[in-house]
PDB file of C-alpha atoms in Angstrom:
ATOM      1  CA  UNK A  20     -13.331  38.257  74.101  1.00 82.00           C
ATOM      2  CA  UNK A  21     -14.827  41.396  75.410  1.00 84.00           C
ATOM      3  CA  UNK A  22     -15.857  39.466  78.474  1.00 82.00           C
ATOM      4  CA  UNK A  23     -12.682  37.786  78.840  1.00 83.00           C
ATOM      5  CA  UNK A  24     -10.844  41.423  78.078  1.00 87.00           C
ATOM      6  CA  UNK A  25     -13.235  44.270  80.112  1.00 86.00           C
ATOM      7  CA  UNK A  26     -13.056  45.768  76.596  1.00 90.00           C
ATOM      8  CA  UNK A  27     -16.281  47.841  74.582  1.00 91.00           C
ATOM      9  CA  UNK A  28     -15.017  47.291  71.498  1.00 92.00           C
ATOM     10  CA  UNK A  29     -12.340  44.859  69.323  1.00 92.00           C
ATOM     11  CA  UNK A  30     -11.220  44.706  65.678  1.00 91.00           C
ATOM     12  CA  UNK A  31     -11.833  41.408  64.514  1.00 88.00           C
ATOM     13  CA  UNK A  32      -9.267  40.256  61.369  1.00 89.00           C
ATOM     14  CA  UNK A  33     -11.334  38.008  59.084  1.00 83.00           C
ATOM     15  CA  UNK A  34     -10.415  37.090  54.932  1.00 80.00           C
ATOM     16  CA  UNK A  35     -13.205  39.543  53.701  1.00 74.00           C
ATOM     17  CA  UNK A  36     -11.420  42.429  55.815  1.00 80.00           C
ATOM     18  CA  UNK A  37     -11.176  43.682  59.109  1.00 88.00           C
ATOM     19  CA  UNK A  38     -14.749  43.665  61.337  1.00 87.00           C
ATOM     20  CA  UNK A  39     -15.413  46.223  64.353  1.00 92.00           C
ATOM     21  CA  UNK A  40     -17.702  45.371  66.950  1.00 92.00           C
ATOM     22  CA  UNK A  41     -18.879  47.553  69.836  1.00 92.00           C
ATOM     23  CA  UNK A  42     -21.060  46.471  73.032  1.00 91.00           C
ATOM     24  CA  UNK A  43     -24.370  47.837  72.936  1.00 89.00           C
ATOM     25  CA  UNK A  44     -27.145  48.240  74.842  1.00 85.00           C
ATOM     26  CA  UNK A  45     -28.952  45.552  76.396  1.00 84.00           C
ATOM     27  CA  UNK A  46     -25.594  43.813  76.168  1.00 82.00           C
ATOM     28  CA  UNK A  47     -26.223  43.229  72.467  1.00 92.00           C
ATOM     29  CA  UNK A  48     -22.990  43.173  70.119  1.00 93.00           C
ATOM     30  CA  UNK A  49     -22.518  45.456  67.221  1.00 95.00           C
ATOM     31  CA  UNK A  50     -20.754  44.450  63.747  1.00 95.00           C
ATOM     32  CA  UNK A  51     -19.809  46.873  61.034  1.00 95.00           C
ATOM     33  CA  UNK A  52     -19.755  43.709  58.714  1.00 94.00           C
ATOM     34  CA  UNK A  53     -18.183  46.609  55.554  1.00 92.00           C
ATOM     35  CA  UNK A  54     -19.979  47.755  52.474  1.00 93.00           C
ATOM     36  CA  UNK A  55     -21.728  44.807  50.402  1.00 94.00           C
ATOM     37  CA  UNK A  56     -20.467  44.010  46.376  1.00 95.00           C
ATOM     38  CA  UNK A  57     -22.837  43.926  44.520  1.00 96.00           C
ATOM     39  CA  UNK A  58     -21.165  43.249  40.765  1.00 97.00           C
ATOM     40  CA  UNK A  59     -21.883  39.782  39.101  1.00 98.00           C
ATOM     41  CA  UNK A  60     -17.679  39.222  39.287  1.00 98.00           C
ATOM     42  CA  UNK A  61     -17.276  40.170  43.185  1.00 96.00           C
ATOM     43  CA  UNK A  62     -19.985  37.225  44.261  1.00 97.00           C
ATOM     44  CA  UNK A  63     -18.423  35.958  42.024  1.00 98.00           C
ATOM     45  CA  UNK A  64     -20.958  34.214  39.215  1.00 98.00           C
ATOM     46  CA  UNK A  65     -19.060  32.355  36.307  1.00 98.00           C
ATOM     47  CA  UNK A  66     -20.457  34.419  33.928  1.00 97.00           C
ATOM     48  CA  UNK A  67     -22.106  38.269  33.713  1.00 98.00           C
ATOM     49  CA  UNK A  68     -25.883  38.208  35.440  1.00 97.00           C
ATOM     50  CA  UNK A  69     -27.832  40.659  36.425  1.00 98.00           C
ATOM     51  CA  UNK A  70     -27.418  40.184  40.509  1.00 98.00           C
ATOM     52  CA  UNK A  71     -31.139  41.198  41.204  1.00 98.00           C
ATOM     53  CA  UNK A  72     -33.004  38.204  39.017  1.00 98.00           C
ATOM     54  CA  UNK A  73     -30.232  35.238  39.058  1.00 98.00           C
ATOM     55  CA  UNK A  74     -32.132  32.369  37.710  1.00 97.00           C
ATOM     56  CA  UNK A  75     -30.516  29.040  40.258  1.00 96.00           C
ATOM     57  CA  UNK A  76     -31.959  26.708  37.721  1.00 91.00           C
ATOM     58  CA  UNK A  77     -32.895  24.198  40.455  1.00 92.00           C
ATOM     59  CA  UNK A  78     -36.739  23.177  40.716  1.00 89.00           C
ATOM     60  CA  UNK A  79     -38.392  24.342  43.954  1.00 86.00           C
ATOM     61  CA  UNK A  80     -36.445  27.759  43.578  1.00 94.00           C
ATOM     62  CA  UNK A  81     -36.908  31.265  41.983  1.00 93.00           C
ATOM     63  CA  UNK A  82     -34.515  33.825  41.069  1.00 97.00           C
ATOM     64  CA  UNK A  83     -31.624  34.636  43.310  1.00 98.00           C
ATOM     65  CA  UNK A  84     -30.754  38.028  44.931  1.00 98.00           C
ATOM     66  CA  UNK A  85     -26.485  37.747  44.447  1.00 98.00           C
ATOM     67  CA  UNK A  86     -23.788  39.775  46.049  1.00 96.00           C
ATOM     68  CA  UNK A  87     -21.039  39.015  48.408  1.00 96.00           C
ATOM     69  CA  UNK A  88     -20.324  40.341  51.796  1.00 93.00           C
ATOM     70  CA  UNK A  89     -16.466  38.640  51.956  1.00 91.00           C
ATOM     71  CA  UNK A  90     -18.294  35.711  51.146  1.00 94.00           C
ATOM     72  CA  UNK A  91     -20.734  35.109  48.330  1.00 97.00           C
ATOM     73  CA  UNK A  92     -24.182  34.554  48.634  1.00 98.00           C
ATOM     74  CA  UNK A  93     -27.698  33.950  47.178  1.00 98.00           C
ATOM     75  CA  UNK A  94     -31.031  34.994  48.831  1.00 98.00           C
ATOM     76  CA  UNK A  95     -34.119  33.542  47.318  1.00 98.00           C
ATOM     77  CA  UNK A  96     -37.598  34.792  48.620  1.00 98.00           C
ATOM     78  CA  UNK A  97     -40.604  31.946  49.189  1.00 97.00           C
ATOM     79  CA  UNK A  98     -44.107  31.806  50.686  1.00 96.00           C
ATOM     80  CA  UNK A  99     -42.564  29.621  53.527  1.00 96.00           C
ATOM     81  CA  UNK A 100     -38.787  29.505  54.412  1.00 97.00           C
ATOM     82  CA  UNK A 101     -39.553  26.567  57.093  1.00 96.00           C
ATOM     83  CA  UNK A 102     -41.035  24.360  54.252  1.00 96.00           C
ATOM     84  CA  UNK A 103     -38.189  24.511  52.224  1.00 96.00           C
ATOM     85  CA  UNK A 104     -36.296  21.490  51.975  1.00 97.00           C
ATOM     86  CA  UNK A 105     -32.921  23.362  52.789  1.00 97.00           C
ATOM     87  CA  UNK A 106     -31.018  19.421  52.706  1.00 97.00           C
ATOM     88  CA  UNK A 107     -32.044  18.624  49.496  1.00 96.00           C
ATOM     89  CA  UNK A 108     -31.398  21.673  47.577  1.00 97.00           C
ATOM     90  CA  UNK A 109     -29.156  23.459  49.786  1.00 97.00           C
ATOM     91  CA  UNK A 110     -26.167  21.117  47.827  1.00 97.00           C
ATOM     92  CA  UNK A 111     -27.297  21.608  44.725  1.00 97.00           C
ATOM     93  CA  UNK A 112     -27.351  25.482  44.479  1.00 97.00           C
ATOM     94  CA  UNK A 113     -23.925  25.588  45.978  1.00 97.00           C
ATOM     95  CA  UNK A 114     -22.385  23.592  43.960  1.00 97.00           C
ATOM     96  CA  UNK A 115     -23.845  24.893  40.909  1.00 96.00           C
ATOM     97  CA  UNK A 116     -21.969  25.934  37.942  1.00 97.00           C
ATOM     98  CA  UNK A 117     -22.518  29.129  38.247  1.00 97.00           C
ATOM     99  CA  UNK A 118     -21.128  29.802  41.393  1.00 98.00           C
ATOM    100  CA  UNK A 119     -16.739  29.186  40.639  1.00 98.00           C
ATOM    101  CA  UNK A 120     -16.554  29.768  44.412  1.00 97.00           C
ATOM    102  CA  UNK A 121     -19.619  27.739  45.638  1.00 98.00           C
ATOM    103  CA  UNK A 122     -22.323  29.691  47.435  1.00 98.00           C
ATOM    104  CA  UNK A 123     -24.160  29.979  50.727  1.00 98.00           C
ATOM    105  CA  UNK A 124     -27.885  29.673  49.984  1.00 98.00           C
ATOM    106  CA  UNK A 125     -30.736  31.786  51.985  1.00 98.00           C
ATOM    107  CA  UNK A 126     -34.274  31.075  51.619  1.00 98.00           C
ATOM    108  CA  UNK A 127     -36.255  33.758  53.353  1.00 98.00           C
ATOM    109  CA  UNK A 128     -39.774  34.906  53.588  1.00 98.00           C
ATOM    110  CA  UNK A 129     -41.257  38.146  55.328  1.00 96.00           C
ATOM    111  CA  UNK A 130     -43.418  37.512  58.265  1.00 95.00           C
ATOM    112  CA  UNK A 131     -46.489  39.842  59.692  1.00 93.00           C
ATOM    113  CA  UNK A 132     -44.737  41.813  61.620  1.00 94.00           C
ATOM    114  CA  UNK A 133     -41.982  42.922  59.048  1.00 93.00           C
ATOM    115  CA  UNK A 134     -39.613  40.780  60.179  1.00 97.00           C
ATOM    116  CA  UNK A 135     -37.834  38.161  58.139  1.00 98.00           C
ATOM    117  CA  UNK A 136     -37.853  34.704  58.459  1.00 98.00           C
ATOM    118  CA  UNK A 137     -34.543  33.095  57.033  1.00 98.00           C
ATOM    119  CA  UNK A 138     -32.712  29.573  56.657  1.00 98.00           C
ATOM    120  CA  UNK A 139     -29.542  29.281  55.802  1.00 97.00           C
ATOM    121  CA  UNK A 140     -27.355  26.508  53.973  1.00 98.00           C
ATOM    122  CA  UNK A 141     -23.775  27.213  54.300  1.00 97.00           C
ATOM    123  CA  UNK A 142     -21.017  26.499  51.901  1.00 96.00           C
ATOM    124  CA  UNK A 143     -18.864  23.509  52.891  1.00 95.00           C
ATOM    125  CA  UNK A 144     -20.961  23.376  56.236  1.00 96.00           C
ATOM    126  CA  UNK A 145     -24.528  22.619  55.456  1.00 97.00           C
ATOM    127  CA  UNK A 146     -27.733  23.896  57.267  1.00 97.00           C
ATOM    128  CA  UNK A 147     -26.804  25.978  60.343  1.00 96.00           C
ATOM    129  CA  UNK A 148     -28.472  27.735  63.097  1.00 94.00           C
ATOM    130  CA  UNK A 149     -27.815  31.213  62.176  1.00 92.00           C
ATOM    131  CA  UNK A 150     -25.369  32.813  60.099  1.00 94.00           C
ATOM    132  CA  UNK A 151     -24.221  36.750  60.323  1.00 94.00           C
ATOM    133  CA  UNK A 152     -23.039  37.711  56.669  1.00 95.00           C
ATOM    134  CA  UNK A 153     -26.518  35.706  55.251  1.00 97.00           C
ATOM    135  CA  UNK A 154     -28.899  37.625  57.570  1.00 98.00           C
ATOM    136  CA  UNK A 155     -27.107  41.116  56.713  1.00 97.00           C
ATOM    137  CA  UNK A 156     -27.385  39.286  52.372  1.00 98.00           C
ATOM    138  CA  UNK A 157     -30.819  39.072  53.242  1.00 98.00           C
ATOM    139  CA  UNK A 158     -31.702  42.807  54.287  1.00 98.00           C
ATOM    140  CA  UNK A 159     -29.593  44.115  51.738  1.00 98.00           C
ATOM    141  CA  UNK A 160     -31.848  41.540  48.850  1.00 98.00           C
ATOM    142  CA  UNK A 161     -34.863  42.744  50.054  1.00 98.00           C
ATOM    143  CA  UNK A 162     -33.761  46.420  50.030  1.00 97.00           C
ATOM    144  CA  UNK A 163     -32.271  46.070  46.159  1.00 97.00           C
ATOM    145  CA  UNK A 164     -35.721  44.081  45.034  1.00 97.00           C
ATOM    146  CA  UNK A 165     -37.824  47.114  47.115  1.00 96.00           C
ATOM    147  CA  UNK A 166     -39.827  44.802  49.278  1.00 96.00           C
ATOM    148  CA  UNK A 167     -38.273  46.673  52.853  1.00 95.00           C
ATOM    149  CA  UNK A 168     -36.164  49.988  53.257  1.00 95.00           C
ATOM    150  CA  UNK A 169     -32.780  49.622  55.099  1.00 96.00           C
ATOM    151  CA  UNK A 170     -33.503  48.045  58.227  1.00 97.00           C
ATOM    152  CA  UNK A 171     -35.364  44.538  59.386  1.00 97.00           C
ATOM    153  CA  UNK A 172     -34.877  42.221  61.648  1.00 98.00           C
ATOM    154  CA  UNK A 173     -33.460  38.555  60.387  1.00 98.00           C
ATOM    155  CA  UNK A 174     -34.799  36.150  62.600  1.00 98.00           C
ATOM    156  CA  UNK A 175     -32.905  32.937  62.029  1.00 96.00           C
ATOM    157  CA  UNK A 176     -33.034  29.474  63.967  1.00 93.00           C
ATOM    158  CA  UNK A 177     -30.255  30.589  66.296  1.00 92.00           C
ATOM    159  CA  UNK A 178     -32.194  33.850  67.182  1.00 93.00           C
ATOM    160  CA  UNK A 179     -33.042  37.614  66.056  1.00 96.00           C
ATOM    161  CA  UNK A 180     -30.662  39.703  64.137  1.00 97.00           C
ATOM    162  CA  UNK A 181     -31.603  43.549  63.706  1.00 97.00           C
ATOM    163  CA  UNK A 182     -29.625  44.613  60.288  1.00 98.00           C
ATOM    164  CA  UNK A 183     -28.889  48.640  58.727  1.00 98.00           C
ATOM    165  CA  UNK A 184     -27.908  48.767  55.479  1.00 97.00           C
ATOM    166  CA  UNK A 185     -26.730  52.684  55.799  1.00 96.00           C
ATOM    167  CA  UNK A 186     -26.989  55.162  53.259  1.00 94.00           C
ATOM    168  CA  UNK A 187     -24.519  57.672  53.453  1.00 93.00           C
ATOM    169  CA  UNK A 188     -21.961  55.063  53.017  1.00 92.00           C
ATOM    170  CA  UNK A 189     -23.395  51.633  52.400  1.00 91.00           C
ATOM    171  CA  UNK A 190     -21.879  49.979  55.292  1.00 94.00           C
ATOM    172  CA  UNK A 191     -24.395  47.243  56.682  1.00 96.00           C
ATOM    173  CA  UNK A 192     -24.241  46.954  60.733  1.00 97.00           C
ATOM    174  CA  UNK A 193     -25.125  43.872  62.320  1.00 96.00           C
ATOM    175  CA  UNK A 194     -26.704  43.957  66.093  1.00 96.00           C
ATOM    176  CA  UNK A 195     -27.869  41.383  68.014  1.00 94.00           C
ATOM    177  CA  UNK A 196     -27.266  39.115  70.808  1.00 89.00           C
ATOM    178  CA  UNK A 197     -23.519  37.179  71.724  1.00 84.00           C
ATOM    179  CA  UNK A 198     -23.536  33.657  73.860  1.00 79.00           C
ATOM    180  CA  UNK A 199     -20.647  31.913  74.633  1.00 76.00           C
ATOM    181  CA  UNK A 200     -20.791  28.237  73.114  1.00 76.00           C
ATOM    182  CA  UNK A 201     -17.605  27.281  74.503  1.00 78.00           C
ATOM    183  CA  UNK A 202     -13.844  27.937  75.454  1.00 82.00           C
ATOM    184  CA  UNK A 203     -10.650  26.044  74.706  1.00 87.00           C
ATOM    185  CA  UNK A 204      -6.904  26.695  74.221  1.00 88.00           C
ATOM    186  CA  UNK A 205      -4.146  25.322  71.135  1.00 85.00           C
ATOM    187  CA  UNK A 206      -0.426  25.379  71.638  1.00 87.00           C
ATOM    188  CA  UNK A 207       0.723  26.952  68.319  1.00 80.00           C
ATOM    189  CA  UNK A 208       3.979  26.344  66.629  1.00 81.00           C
ATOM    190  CA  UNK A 209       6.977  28.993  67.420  1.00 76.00           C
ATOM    191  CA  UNK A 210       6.455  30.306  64.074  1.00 66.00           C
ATOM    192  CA  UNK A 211       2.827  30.947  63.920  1.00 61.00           C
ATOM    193  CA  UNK A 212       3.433  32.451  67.950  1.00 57.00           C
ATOM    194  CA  UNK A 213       6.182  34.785  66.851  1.00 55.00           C
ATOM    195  CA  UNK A 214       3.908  36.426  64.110  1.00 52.00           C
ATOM    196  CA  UNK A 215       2.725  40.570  64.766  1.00 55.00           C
TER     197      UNK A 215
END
């Protein structure tokens, strides 16, 4: 849109709120993805769980880091995030009990070089290449369980997320790279056209 427009910066409108992105430099984007929830009922979880140690009960997987960025989510730290098999239990943590709204699942694990390493199985979607409000879930999990301060880089299949989880007023800003994957056009109904 900003290519399309000439414009440095747009508000985008999505259900967890409105998002403002800015062009950086390098021609990197920059999200203010909002302030992250951190209470067992904002994820939400069916019933109350303290969001830092959420036992998944699903072999293969520790505790979950919960909290919900629009969206809920659960972060779960491993030796390996590539060895992970993301298919098989991907389904069952989102459609566990405990999670009335279903769940996107991140396994991550911490590389050398600081940087994270993270997979991602999306609710109703399944395993995708990269995914904005689970990288920004994962630096703000390993900032609550003390393994990072408030700024890593997410590097997901899709590419390299740098994420700031801010202090002065917990707002997490997502940078990184944008790539058109393609274009298209709808006619919309008069009604929908005709809306503000």
């Amino acid at each position: 849109v900003m290519q399309q427009t000439g414009r440095d910066d747009l508000s985008i409108e999505t259900d967890g709120g409105i998002l403002h992105a800015s062009l950086a430099d390098g021609g990197e984007i920059t999200v203010d993805m909002g302030p992250v929830a951190t209470g067992w009922r904002a994820v939400p979880l069916a019933h109350e769980v303290d969001t830092l140690h959420v036992p998944l009960g699903v072999a293969g997987l520790g505790e979950a880091v919960c909290h919900s960025l629009g969206n809920p989510h659960a972060v779960v730290f491993v030796d390996d995030a590539e060895a992970v098999d993301l298919a098989r239990l991907g389904p069952l943590v989102e459609h566990a009990p405990l999670f009335p709204d279903r769940v996107n699942l991140s396994v991550v694990s911490q590389r050398g070089d600081g940087a994270f390493m993270m997979r991602v199985w999306e609710r109703g979607a399944g395993i995708t290449i990269a995914c904005g409000t689970g990288a920004c879930a994962t630096l703000v999990a390993a900032a609550r369980r003390g393994i990072i301060g408030r700024e890593a880089d997410i590097v997901l299949d899709g590419g390299v997320l740098n994420i700031t989880w801010r202090e002065d007023d917990d707002r997490i800003i997502m940078r990184g790279p944008s790539t058109a994957v393609f274009s298209g056009s709808m006619t919309l109904p008069d009604q929908v056209r005709a809306r503000p």
